[in-house]
Amino acid sequence: MTGFEFGSATHAGKVRRSNQDQLLANDLMFAVADGMGGHMGGEVASAIAVDALAVAATVDTIDDLIERVEEINTEIINRGRLEPELRGMGTTVTILTNLQQSRPDRLGIANVGDSRLYRVVDDGLYQHTEDHSLVESLVRDGHLTRSEAAVHPQRNIVTRALGIDERVLVDAWELVPVVGDRYLLCSDGLFNEVHEDEIHEILTSTGPAQEAADELVERSVATGGRDNITVIVVDINAADPVDEVPNDRVTATRKALEHGDVTVEQPVADAPDGEPADPQPDEMRFDTVPTILSWRAMAVVVAVVVVVAVLLMAIFA
Ligand code: MG
């Protein structure tokens, strides 16, 4: 049976009046949800996600975990239909959990959006999840470098979230738990403020998980605190013995990236109505990544058509 020691912390930051991040941390499951949407939408969406996971309590396999996330997506959409003022709300979700039916023990990860799960390794942080964000798509396609993405003004724009589209693509992994491993779940309010090297330094220099969690949030608020910040630090302190451990800990993967990101037309506001405008220009989260790319593609098509037309006129004139 895998045993955990964990600590968590969350803070509204210095700019937002409310905290739309929510977290779940108990002996079986850890989750971070970063809500977005006008009025109270963001808070409601992230609360639906975390409450549903808390009630569910145990998960048997990663496929069950994916199903659980899909059900939460439907629940958020249905709530938005019942309460028009909540329409358009959404949330990210990143989950780390014990898989109950695995022998030997396995952990399950599921992710939608741009919250992250890291594992502390000797020389830095290993990011298990992939961000479903505009900048990540641009990095993947070679249009941005990693360091450009880290400071890009539109780095808050997500390409996948729960509550936006009836068909949600969930990335999931199954991992080997190893005693001594330290994991970090966090919302973007942490890694957009604090450099990964500094996060690594805090995670390796602080002892108990709760101390590390408090220190990370404090550092993020002190650095800028422009967004809500949520972190959960999880230490594996007991696990079934295993003969061989893969370096990345991964024993199974269910990833939807190859199917492309879900795209919808609707922008999702990332600040409740009535709150002061956020100083960052990236306050709106749009789920329309390919729009930019398709305009580029269209420009190329138009250019080709013009060239061909000119050539034909030259030949037949
Ligand atoms: Mg955030």
mmCIF file of C-alpha atoms and ligand atoms in Angstrom:
data_model
loop_
_atom_site.group_PDB
_atom_site.id
_atom_site.type_symbol
_atom_site.label_atom_id
_atom_site.label_comp_id
_atom_site.label_asym_id
_atom_site.label_seq_id
_atom_site.Cartn_x
_atom_site.Cartn_y
_atom_site.Cartn_z
ATOM 1 C CA MET A 1 0.000 0.000 0.000
ATOM 2 C CA THR A 2 1.428 3.358 -1.032
ATOM 3 C CA GLY A 3 1.769 5.839 1.812
ATOM 4 C CA PHE A 4 1.924 9.594 1.436
ATOM 5 C CA GLU A 5 3.023 12.517 3.512
ATOM 6 C CA PHE A 6 1.696 15.750 2.080
ATOM 7 C CA GLY A 7 1.232 19.438 2.599
ATOM 8 C CA SER A 8 -0.792 22.028 0.703
ATOM 9 C CA ALA A 9 -1.282 25.764 0.498
ATOM 10 C CA THR A 10 -3.355 28.177 -1.545
ATOM 11 C CA HIS A 11 -3.507 31.971 -1.771
ATOM 12 C CA ALA A 12 -5.590 34.447 -3.772
ATOM 13 C CA GLY A 13 -2.438 36.410 -4.612
ATOM 14 C CA LYS A 14 -2.090 40.177 -4.479
ATOM 15 C CA VAL A 15 -4.330 41.168 -7.395
ATOM 16 C CA ARG A 16 -7.426 38.949 -7.439
ATOM 17 C CA ARG A 17 -10.131 39.517 -4.866
ATOM 18 C CA SER A 18 -11.197 35.894 -4.890
ATOM 19 C CA ASN A 19 -9.404 32.585 -5.081
ATOM 20 C CA GLN A 20 -10.796 30.485 -7.949
ATOM 21 C CA ASP A 21 -8.236 27.750 -7.368
ATOM 22 C CA GLN A 22 -9.353 24.733 -5.344
ATOM 23 C CA LEU A 23 -7.418 21.778 -4.036
ATOM 24 C CA LEU A 24 -8.065 18.298 -2.715
ATOM 25 C CA ALA A 25 -5.521 16.495 -0.549
ATOM 26 C CA ASN A 26 -6.305 13.348 1.427
ATOM 27 C CA ASP A 27 -4.647 9.960 1.956
ATOM 28 C CA LEU A 28 -5.742 8.665 -1.444
ATOM 29 C CA MET A 29 -6.002 11.556 -3.871
ATOM 30 C CA PHE A 30 -4.469 14.942 -4.657
ATOM 31 C CA ALA A 31 -5.953 17.437 -7.097
ATOM 32 C CA VAL A 32 -5.524 21.064 -8.158
ATOM 33 C CA ALA A 33 -8.263 22.868 -10.109
ATOM 34 C CA ASP A 34 -7.811 26.396 -11.498
ATOM 35 C CA GLY A 35 -11.218 27.837 -12.294
ATOM 36 C CA MET A 36 -12.003 30.474 -14.908
ATOM 37 C CA GLY A 37 -15.135 32.326 -15.936
ATOM 38 C CA GLY A 38 -17.121 35.450 -15.167
ATOM 39 C CA HIS A 39 -19.288 36.111 -12.070
ATOM 40 C CA MET A 40 -18.633 33.276 -9.650
ATOM 41 C CA GLY A 41 -18.116 30.840 -12.527
ATOM 42 C CA GLY A 42 -14.468 30.005 -11.950
ATOM 43 C CA GLU A 43 -14.976 29.242 -8.294
ATOM 44 C CA VAL A 44 -18.037 27.128 -9.032
ATOM 45 C CA ALA A 45 -16.337 25.108 -11.779
ATOM 46 C CA SER A 46 -13.226 24.319 -9.740
ATOM 47 C CA ALA A 47 -15.381 23.489 -6.691
ATOM 48 C CA ILE A 48 -17.512 21.072 -8.745
ATOM 49 C CA ALA A 49 -14.320 19.299 -9.869
ATOM 50 C CA VAL A 50 -12.767 19.007 -6.433
ATOM 51 C CA ASP A 51 -16.037 18.095 -4.661
ATOM 52 C CA ALA A 52 -16.811 15.357 -7.195
ATOM 53 C CA LEU A 53 -13.330 13.873 -6.757
ATOM 54 C CA ALA A 54 -13.633 14.030 -2.959
ATOM 55 C CA VAL A 55 -16.947 12.160 -3.037
ATOM 56 C CA ALA A 56 -15.599 9.549 -5.442
ATOM 57 C CA ALA A 57 -12.756 8.824 -2.982
ATOM 58 C CA THR A 58 -11.163 5.832 -4.719
ATOM 59 C CA VAL A 59 -10.239 5.068 -8.328
ATOM 60 C CA ASP A 60 -9.346 1.587 -9.590
ATOM 61 C CA THR A 61 -7.525 2.152 -12.898
ATOM 62 C CA ILE A 62 -6.370 5.064 -15.087
ATOM 63 C CA ASP A 63 -9.309 4.404 -17.407
ATOM 64 C CA ASP A 64 -11.625 4.853 -14.417
ATOM 65 C CA LEU A 65 -9.790 8.070 -13.623
ATOM 66 C CA ILE A 66 -10.351 9.374 -17.158
ATOM 67 C CA GLU A 67 -14.038 8.469 -16.896
ATOM 68 C CA ARG A 68 -14.269 10.348 -13.604
ATOM 69 C CA VAL A 69 -12.821 13.475 -15.234
ATOM 70 C CA GLU A 70 -15.229 13.145 -18.185
ATOM 71 C CA GLU A 71 -18.167 12.963 -15.747
ATOM 72 C CA ILE A 72 -16.985 16.142 -14.020
ATOM 73 C CA ASN A 73 -16.807 17.856 -17.408
ATOM 74 C CA THR A 74 -20.451 16.927 -18.059
ATOM 75 C CA GLU A 75 -21.456 18.088 -14.571
ATOM 76 C CA ILE A 76 -19.902 21.528 -15.110
ATOM 77 C CA ILE A 77 -21.561 21.910 -18.526
ATOM 78 C CA ASN A 78 -24.964 20.880 -17.125
ATOM 79 C CA ARG A 79 -24.670 23.338 -14.228
ATOM 80 C CA GLY A 80 -23.847 26.105 -16.708
ATOM 81 C CA ARG A 81 -26.989 25.260 -18.667
ATOM 82 C CA LEU A 82 -29.142 25.467 -15.526
ATOM 83 C CA GLU A 83 -27.637 28.760 -14.379
ATOM 84 C CA PRO A 84 -27.039 31.089 -17.318
ATOM 85 C CA GLU A 85 -24.857 33.443 -15.253
ATOM 86 C CA LEU A 86 -22.385 30.568 -14.913
ATOM 87 C CA ARG A 87 -22.343 29.755 -18.632
ATOM 88 C CA GLY A 88 -18.835 29.571 -20.025
ATOM 89 C CA MET A 89 -17.200 28.680 -16.724
ATOM 90 C CA GLY A 90 -14.402 26.169 -16.842
ATOM 91 C CA THR A 91 -11.554 24.713 -14.865
ATOM 92 C CA THR A 92 -8.264 22.938 -15.268
ATOM 93 C CA VAL A 93 -7.694 19.776 -13.267
ATOM 94 C CA THR A 94 -4.512 17.901 -12.388
ATOM 95 C CA ILE A 95 -4.867 14.726 -10.309
ATOM 96 C CA LEU A 96 -2.423 12.335 -8.621
ATOM 97 C CA THR A 97 -4.041 9.311 -6.992
ATOM 98 C CA ASN A 98 -3.570 5.790 -5.755
ATOM 99 C CA LEU A 99 -5.019 3.214 -8.164
ATOM 100 C CA GLN A 100 -6.873 0.818 -5.900
ATOM 101 C CA GLN A 101 -6.898 -2.286 -8.075
ATOM 102 C CA SER A 102 -3.213 -2.249 -9.019
ATOM 103 C CA ARG A 103 -0.952 -4.963 -7.653
ATOM 104 C CA PRO A 104 1.799 -3.995 -7.154
ATOM 105 C CA ASP A 105 0.722 -0.457 -6.308
ATOM 106 C CA ARG A 106 0.448 2.105 -9.066
ATOM 107 C CA LEU A 107 -0.295 5.815 -9.108
ATOM 108 C CA GLY A 108 -2.590 7.465 -11.633
ATOM 109 C CA ILE A 109 -2.231 10.948 -13.101
ATOM 110 C CA ALA A 110 -4.871 12.784 -15.116
ATOM 111 C CA ASN A 111 -4.581 16.240 -16.595
ATOM 112 C CA VAL A 112 -6.677 18.768 -18.514
ATOM 113 C CA GLY A 113 -5.466 22.369 -18.844
ATOM 114 C CA ASP A 114 -2.313 24.115 -17.694
ATOM 115 C CA SER A 115 -1.966 23.153 -14.051
ATOM 116 C CA ARG A 116 1.058 20.882 -13.594
ATOM 117 C CA LEU A 117 2.437 17.802 -11.908
ATOM 118 C CA TYR A 118 6.204 17.726 -11.371
ATOM 119 C CA ARG A 119 8.514 15.154 -9.788
ATOM 120 C CA VAL A 120 11.679 16.341 -8.102
ATOM 121 C CA VAL A 121 14.766 14.819 -9.718
ATOM 122 C CA ASP A 122 18.458 15.382 -8.902
ATOM 123 C CA ASP A 123 19.098 18.179 -11.347
ATOM 124 C CA GLY A 124 15.696 19.848 -11.503
ATOM 125 C CA LEU A 125 12.010 19.159 -11.988
ATOM 126 C CA TYR A 126 10.526 16.502 -14.269
ATOM 127 C CA GLN A 127 7.207 17.762 -15.633
ATOM 128 C CA HIS A 128 4.895 14.763 -16.020
ATOM 129 C CA THR A 129 1.947 16.694 -17.435
ATOM 130 C CA GLU A 130 1.909 18.608 -20.699
ATOM 131 C CA ASP A 131 0.275 22.039 -20.674
ATOM 132 C CA HIS A 132 -2.815 22.394 -22.823
ATOM 133 C CA SER A 133 -2.022 25.994 -23.592
ATOM 134 C CA LEU A 134 -1.468 28.296 -26.527
ATOM 135 C CA VAL A 135 2.234 28.747 -25.810
ATOM 136 C CA GLU A 136 2.786 24.994 -25.440
ATOM 137 C CA SER A 137 1.208 24.464 -28.884
ATOM 138 C CA LEU A 138 3.495 27.140 -30.334
ATOM 139 C CA VAL A 139 6.550 25.517 -28.696
ATOM 140 C CA ARG A 140 5.494 22.096 -30.020
ATOM 141 C CA ASP A 141 5.180 23.510 -33.537
ATOM 142 C CA GLY A 142 8.573 25.229 -33.317
ATOM 143 C CA HIS A 143 7.216 28.816 -33.278
ATOM 144 C CA LEU A 144 8.442 29.618 -29.737
ATOM 145 C CA THR A 145 11.334 28.481 -27.554
ATOM 146 C CA ARG A 146 10.695 27.217 -24.025
ATOM 147 C CA SER A 147 12.192 30.392 -22.513
ATOM 148 C CA GLU A 148 10.127 32.635 -24.822
ATOM 149 C CA ALA A 149 7.002 30.724 -23.760
ATOM 150 C CA ALA A 150 7.788 31.244 -20.060
ATOM 151 C CA VAL A 151 7.453 35.034 -20.415
ATOM 152 C CA HIS A 152 4.965 35.194 -23.306
ATOM 153 C CA PRO A 153 2.136 37.696 -22.626
ATOM 154 C CA GLN A 154 -0.457 35.114 -23.674
ATOM 155 C CA ARG A 155 0.904 32.258 -21.596
ATOM 156 C CA ASN A 156 -2.369 32.061 -19.603
ATOM 157 C CA ILE A 157 -4.438 31.032 -22.612
ATOM 158 C CA VAL A 158 -5.544 27.415 -22.283
ATOM 159 C CA THR A 159 -6.554 25.130 -25.134
ATOM 160 C CA ARG A 160 -8.325 22.539 -23.017
ATOM 161 C CA ALA A 161 -10.428 22.892 -19.869
ATOM 162 C CA LEU A 162 -13.331 21.118 -18.191
ATOM 163 C CA GLY A 163 -16.764 22.630 -18.780
ATOM 164 C CA ILE A 164 -16.102 24.049 -22.242
ATOM 165 C CA ASP A 165 -16.820 21.253 -24.693
ATOM 166 C CA GLU A 166 -18.888 18.078 -24.293
ATOM 167 C CA ARG A 167 -15.970 16.083 -25.656
ATOM 168 C CA VAL A 168 -12.981 16.557 -23.402
ATOM 169 C CA LEU A 169 -9.615 14.966 -24.075
ATOM 170 C CA VAL A 170 -7.938 13.755 -20.886
ATOM 171 C CA ASP A 171 -4.227 12.911 -20.669
ATOM 172 C CA ALA A 172 -3.471 10.146 -18.174
ATOM 173 C CA TRP A 173 -0.526 8.083 -16.974
ATOM 174 C CA GLU A 174 0.117 5.157 -14.649
ATOM 175 C CA LEU A 175 3.271 5.413 -12.505
ATOM 176 C CA VAL A 176 5.357 3.284 -10.170
ATOM 177 C CA PRO A 177 5.417 4.793 -6.669
ATOM 178 C CA VAL A 178 8.959 4.910 -5.285
ATOM 179 C CA VAL A 179 9.749 5.656 -1.643
ATOM 180 C CA GLY A 180 11.556 8.989 -1.407
ATOM 181 C CA ASP A 181 9.966 10.509 -4.526
ATOM 182 C CA ARG A 182 8.593 14.021 -4.046
ATOM 183 C CA TYR A 183 5.782 15.293 -6.298
ATOM 184 C CA LEU A 184 4.414 18.794 -6.745
ATOM 185 C CA LEU A 185 0.952 19.660 -8.078
ATOM 186 C CA CYS A 186 0.431 23.359 -8.772
ATOM 187 C CA SER A 187 -1.630 25.947 -10.597
ATOM 188 C CA ASP A 188 -0.001 28.359 -13.075
ATOM 189 C CA GLY A 189 0.082 31.037 -10.367
ATOM 190 C CA LEU A 190 3.222 29.297 -9.080
ATOM 191 C CA PHE A 191 5.316 28.590 -12.160
ATOM 192 C CA ASN A 192 4.412 31.882 -13.882
ATOM 193 C CA GLU A 193 5.933 33.738 -10.905
ATOM 194 C CA VAL A 194 8.706 31.496 -9.606
ATOM 195 C CA HIS A 195 11.422 30.063 -11.869
ATOM 196 C CA GLU A 196 11.626 26.258 -11.959
ATOM 197 C CA ASP A 197 15.205 26.358 -10.615
ATOM 198 C CA GLU A 198 13.946 28.209 -7.567
ATOM 199 C CA ILE A 199 10.995 25.824 -7.143
ATOM 200 C CA HIS A 200 13.484 22.929 -7.268
ATOM 201 C CA GLU A 201 15.711 24.615 -4.708
ATOM 202 C CA ILE A 202 12.795 25.091 -2.290
ATOM 203 C CA LEU A 203 11.595 21.503 -2.757
ATOM 204 C CA THR A 204 15.041 20.034 -2.093
ATOM 205 C CA SER A 205 16.059 22.335 0.761
ATOM 206 C CA THR A 206 12.887 22.187 2.847
ATOM 207 C CA GLY A 207 12.060 19.130 4.948
ATOM 208 C CA PRO A 208 8.395 18.411 5.600
ATOM 209 C CA ALA A 209 5.947 18.659 2.700
ATOM 210 C CA GLN A 210 3.825 21.283 4.460
ATOM 211 C CA GLU A 211 6.831 23.511 5.013
ATOM 212 C CA ALA A 212 7.750 23.268 1.327
ATOM 213 C CA ALA A 213 4.166 24.040 0.260
ATOM 214 C CA ASP A 214 4.011 27.136 2.483
ATOM 215 C CA GLU A 215 7.382 28.347 1.267
ATOM 216 C CA LEU A 216 6.431 27.953 -2.413
ATOM 217 C CA VAL A 217 3.228 29.955 -2.002
ATOM 218 C CA GLU A 218 4.974 32.644 0.047
ATOM 219 C CA ARG A 219 7.667 32.992 -2.613
ATOM 220 C CA SER A 220 5.087 33.241 -5.386
ATOM 221 C CA VAL A 221 3.110 35.953 -3.579
ATOM 222 C CA ALA A 222 6.305 37.849 -2.780
ATOM 223 C CA THR A 223 7.476 37.651 -6.406
ATOM 224 C CA GLY A 224 4.289 39.148 -7.836
ATOM 225 C CA GLY A 225 1.174 37.273 -6.777
ATOM 226 C CA ARG A 226 -0.623 38.261 -9.979
ATOM 227 C CA ASP A 227 -2.752 35.112 -10.029
ATOM 228 C CA ASN A 228 -4.223 32.680 -7.511
ATOM 229 C CA ILE A 229 -1.575 30.214 -6.350
ATOM 230 C CA THR A 230 -2.126 26.626 -5.251
ATOM 231 C CA VAL A 231 0.423 23.919 -4.457
ATOM 232 C CA ILE A 232 0.367 20.395 -3.047
ATOM 233 C CA VAL A 233 3.648 18.706 -2.133
ATOM 234 C CA VAL A 234 3.408 14.907 -1.906
ATOM 235 C CA ASP A 235 6.135 12.611 -0.537
ATOM 236 C CA ILE A 236 5.950 8.858 -1.108
ATOM 237 C CA ASN A 237 6.861 7.280 2.235
ATOM 238 C CA ALA A 238 5.703 3.698 1.637
ATOM 239 C CA ALA A 239 5.265 1.561 -1.497
ATOM 240 C CA ASP A 240 5.308 -2.050 -2.672
ATOM 241 C CA PRO A 241 8.825 -3.201 -3.540
ATOM 242 C CA VAL A 242 9.414 -3.497 -7.307
ATOM 243 C CA ASP A 243 12.210 -5.170 -9.300
ATOM 244 C CA GLU A 244 12.658 -2.490 -11.902
ATOM 245 C CA VAL A 245 11.676 1.176 -11.948
ATOM 246 C CA PRO A 246 11.558 3.092 -15.239
ATOM 247 C CA ASN A 247 13.403 6.430 -15.068
ATOM 248 C CA ASP A 248 10.232 8.350 -15.868
ATOM 249 C CA ARG A 249 8.219 6.031 -13.504
ATOM 250 C CA VAL A 250 5.637 5.610 -16.285
ATOM 251 C CA THR A 251 4.147 2.155 -16.926
ATOM 252 C CA ALA A 252 1.118 3.140 -19.033
ATOM 253 C CA THR A 253 -0.027 6.224 -20.938
ATOM 254 C CA ARG A 254 -3.364 7.447 -22.312
ATOM 255 C CA LYS A 255 -2.707 10.675 -24.147
ATOM 256 C CA ALA A 256 -5.005 12.574 -26.432
ATOM 257 C CA LEU A 257 -2.494 15.014 -27.874
ATOM 258 C CA GLU A 258 -2.290 13.175 -31.167
ATOM 259 C CA HIS A 259 -5.983 13.899 -31.747
ATOM 260 C CA GLY A 260 -5.354 17.628 -31.502
ATOM 261 C CA ASP A 261 -6.702 20.061 -28.966
ATOM 262 C CA VAL A 262 -10.396 20.716 -28.545
ATOM 263 C CA THR A 263 -11.322 24.043 -30.038
ATOM 264 C CA VAL A 264 -14.336 26.154 -29.235
ATOM 265 C CA GLU A 265 -15.265 29.667 -30.225
ATOM 266 C CA GLN A 266 -16.163 30.876 -26.774
ATOM 267 C CA PRO A 267 -13.683 32.959 -24.801
ATOM 268 C CA VAL A 268 -13.502 32.153 -21.097
ATOM 269 C CA ALA A 269 -12.927 35.156 -18.858
ATOM 270 C CA ASP A 270 -10.440 34.430 -16.112
ATOM 271 C CA ALA A 271 -11.642 37.054 -13.651
ATOM 272 C CA PRO A 272 -15.013 37.402 -11.946
ATOM 273 C CA ASP A 273 -17.233 40.291 -13.000
ATOM 274 C CA GLY A 274 -16.940 43.368 -10.863
ATOM 275 C CA GLU A 275 -13.294 42.743 -10.075
ATOM 276 C CA PRO A 276 -10.658 45.201 -11.143
ATOM 277 C CA ALA A 277 -9.169 44.466 -14.519
ATOM 278 C CA ASP A 278 -6.092 42.344 -14.134
ATOM 279 C CA PRO A 279 -2.915 44.221 -15.056
ATOM 280 C CA GLN A 280 -1.852 41.394 -17.333
ATOM 281 C CA PRO A 281 -3.133 41.485 -20.898
ATOM 282 C CA ASP A 282 -3.589 37.720 -20.782
ATOM 283 C CA GLU A 283 -6.642 37.753 -18.575
ATOM 284 C CA MET A 284 -8.881 36.227 -21.169
ATOM 285 C CA ARG A 285 -8.425 32.586 -21.815
ATOM 286 C CA PHE A 286 -9.459 31.580 -25.303
ATOM 287 C CA ASP A 287 -9.886 28.031 -26.402
ATOM 288 C CA THR A 288 -9.131 28.836 -30.003
ATOM 289 C CA VAL A 289 -5.480 28.092 -30.606
ATOM 290 C CA PRO A 290 -5.802 26.961 -34.170
ATOM 291 C CA THR A 291 -7.497 30.254 -35.086
ATOM 292 C CA ILE A 292 -4.133 31.986 -35.211
ATOM 293 C CA LEU A 293 -2.594 29.135 -37.118
ATOM 294 C CA SER A 294 -5.497 28.841 -39.517
ATOM 295 C CA TRP A 295 -5.226 32.540 -40.382
ATOM 296 C CA ARG A 296 -1.584 31.942 -41.185
ATOM 297 C CA ALA A 297 -2.504 28.903 -43.217
ATOM 298 C CA MET A 298 -5.161 30.914 -45.022
ATOM 299 C CA ALA A 299 -2.641 33.648 -45.824
ATOM 300 C CA VAL A 300 -0.353 31.040 -47.364
ATOM 301 C CA VAL A 301 -3.216 29.606 -49.456
ATOM 302 C CA VAL A 302 -4.180 33.089 -50.689
ATOM 303 C CA ALA A 303 -0.551 33.830 -51.606
ATOM 304 C CA VAL A 304 -0.251 30.559 -53.543
ATOM 305 C CA VAL A 305 -3.513 31.229 -55.419
ATOM 306 C CA VAL A 306 -2.309 34.725 -56.393
ATOM 307 C CA VAL A 307 1.042 33.401 -57.642
ATOM 308 C CA VAL A 308 -0.643 30.661 -59.685
ATOM 309 C CA ALA A 309 -3.101 33.188 -61.152
ATOM 310 C CA VAL A 310 -0.266 35.530 -62.139
ATOM 311 C CA LEU A 311 1.650 32.634 -63.740
ATOM 312 C CA LEU A 312 -1.439 31.509 -65.682
ATOM 313 C CA MET A 313 -2.060 35.064 -66.885
ATOM 314 C CA ALA A 314 1.576 35.330 -67.964
ATOM 315 C CA ILE A 315 1.347 32.030 -69.874
ATOM 316 C CA PHE A 316 -2.020 32.569 -71.553
ATOM 317 C CA ALA A 317 -2.021 36.343 -71.985
HETATM 318 MG MG MG B 1 -4.270 30.437 -12.639
#
